[in-house]
Short mmCIF file of C-alpha atoms in Angstrom, two decimals:
data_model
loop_
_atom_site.label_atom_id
_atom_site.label_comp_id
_atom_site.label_asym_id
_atom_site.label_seq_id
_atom_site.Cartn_x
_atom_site.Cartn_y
_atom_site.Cartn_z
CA UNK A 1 -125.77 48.04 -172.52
CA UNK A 2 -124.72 48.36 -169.27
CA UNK A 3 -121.07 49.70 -168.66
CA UNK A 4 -119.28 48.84 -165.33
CA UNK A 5 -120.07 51.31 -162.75
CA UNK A 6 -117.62 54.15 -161.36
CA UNK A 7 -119.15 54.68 -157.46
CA UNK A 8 -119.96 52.15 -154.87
CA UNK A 9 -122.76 53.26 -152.17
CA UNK A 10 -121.94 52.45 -148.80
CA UNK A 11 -124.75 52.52 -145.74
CA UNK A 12 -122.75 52.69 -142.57
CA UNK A 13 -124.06 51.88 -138.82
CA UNK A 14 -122.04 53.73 -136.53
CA UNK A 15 -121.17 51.31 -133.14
CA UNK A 16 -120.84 53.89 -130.07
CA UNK A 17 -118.53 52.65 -127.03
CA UNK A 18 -119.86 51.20 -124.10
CA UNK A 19 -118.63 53.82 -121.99
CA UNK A 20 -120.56 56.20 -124.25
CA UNK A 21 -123.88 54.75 -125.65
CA UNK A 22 -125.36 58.12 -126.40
CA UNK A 23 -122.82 60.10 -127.54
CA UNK A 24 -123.96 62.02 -130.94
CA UNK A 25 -121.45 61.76 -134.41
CA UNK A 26 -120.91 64.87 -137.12
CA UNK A 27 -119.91 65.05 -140.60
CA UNK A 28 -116.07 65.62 -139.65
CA UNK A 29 -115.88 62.82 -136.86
CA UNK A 30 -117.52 60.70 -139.40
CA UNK A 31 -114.77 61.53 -141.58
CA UNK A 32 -111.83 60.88 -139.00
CA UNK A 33 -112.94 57.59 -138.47
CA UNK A 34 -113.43 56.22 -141.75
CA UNK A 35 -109.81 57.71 -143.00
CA UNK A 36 -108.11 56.30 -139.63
CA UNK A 37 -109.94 52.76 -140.87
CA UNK A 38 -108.58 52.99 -144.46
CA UNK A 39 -105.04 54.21 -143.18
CA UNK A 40 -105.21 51.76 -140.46
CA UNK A 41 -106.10 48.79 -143.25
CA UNK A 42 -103.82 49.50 -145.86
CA UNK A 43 -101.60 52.38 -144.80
CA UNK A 44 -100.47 55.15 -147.35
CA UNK A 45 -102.85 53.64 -150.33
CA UNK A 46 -105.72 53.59 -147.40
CA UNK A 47 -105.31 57.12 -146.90
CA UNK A 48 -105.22 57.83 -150.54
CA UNK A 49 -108.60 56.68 -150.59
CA UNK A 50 -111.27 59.19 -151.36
CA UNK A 51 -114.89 59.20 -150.40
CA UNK A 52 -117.77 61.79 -149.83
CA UNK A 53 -120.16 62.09 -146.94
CA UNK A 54 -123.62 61.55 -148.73
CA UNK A 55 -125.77 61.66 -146.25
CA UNK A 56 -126.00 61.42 -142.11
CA UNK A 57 -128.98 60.84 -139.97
CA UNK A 58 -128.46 59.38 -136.47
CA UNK A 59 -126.22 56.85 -136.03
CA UNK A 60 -126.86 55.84 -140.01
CA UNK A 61 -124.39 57.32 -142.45
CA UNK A 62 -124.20 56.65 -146.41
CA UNK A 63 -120.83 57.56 -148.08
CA UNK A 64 -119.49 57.15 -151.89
CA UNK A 65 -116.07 56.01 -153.22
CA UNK A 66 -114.61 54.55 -156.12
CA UNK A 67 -116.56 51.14 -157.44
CA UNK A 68 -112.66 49.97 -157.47
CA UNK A 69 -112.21 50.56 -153.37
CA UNK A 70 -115.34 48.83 -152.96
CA UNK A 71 -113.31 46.14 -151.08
CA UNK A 72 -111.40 47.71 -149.35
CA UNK A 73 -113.64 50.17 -147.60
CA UNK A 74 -115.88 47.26 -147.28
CA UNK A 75 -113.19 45.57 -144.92
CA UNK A 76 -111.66 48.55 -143.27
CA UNK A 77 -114.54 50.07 -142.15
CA UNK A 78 -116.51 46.63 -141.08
CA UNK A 79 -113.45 45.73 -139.31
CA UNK A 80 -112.24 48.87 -137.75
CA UNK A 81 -112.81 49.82 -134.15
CA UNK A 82 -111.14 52.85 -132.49
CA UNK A 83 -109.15 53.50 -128.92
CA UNK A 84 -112.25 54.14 -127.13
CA UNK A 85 -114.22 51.18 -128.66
CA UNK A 86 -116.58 52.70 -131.48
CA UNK A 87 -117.10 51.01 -134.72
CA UNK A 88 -119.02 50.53 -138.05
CA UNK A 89 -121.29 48.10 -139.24
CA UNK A 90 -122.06 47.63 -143.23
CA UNK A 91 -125.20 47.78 -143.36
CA UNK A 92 -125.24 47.24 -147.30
CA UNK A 93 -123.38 48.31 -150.52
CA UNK A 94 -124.83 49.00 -153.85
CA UNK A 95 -123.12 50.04 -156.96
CA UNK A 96 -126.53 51.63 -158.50
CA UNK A 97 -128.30 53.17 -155.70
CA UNK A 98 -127.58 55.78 -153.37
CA UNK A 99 -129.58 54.33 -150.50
CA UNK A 100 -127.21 51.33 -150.85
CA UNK A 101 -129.88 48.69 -150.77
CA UNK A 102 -128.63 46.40 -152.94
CA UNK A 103 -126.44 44.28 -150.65
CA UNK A 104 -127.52 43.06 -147.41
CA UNK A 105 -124.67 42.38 -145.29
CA UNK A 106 -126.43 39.23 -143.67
CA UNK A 107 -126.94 41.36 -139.60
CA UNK A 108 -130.69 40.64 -140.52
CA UNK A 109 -129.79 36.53 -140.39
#
């Protein structure tokens, strides 16, 4: 039998500002964005939120968290967008695989 899963995989698009199209992201930027989303979302219990930095190539990032924050990183981070105008995209979520393929979130509509 399957038993309810304990990590949801998350493939992130990051959105650069218009002021700075090509402007490169790292691992700890990466980071201070998605905590500023969850804090900015749901304040203390945001922050409390924990996730890890799977994997980061260009502008595409893949992150883990609890299968029970699915939700809400799902809507802070699709909904977030900073000072200076960057933001995230969900590409897709999966609860099995790593490369997050599972969901679509509809862009491709």
């Amino acid at each position: 039998s399957i038993r309810e899963p304990g990590w949801v995989y998350l493939h992130l698009q990051h959105i650069p500002s218009i002021t700075s199209p090509n402007s490169t992201i790292d691992n700890a930027t990466v980071n201070l964005h998605i905590t500023a989303a969850l804090k900015s979302f749901l304040g203390l219990h945001g922050a409390a939120i924990s996730f890890d930095i799977l994997k980061l190539e260009g502008r595409q990032v893949w992150i883990r968290a609890s299968a029970e924050d699915r939700a809400a990183c799902v809507a802070a981070v699709g909904g977030w967008i900073s000072s200076s105008g960057e933001g995230w995209r969900v590409r897709s979520w999966s609860h099995w695989n790593a490369s997050a393929l599972g969901r679509d979130s509809g862009q491709e509509l």
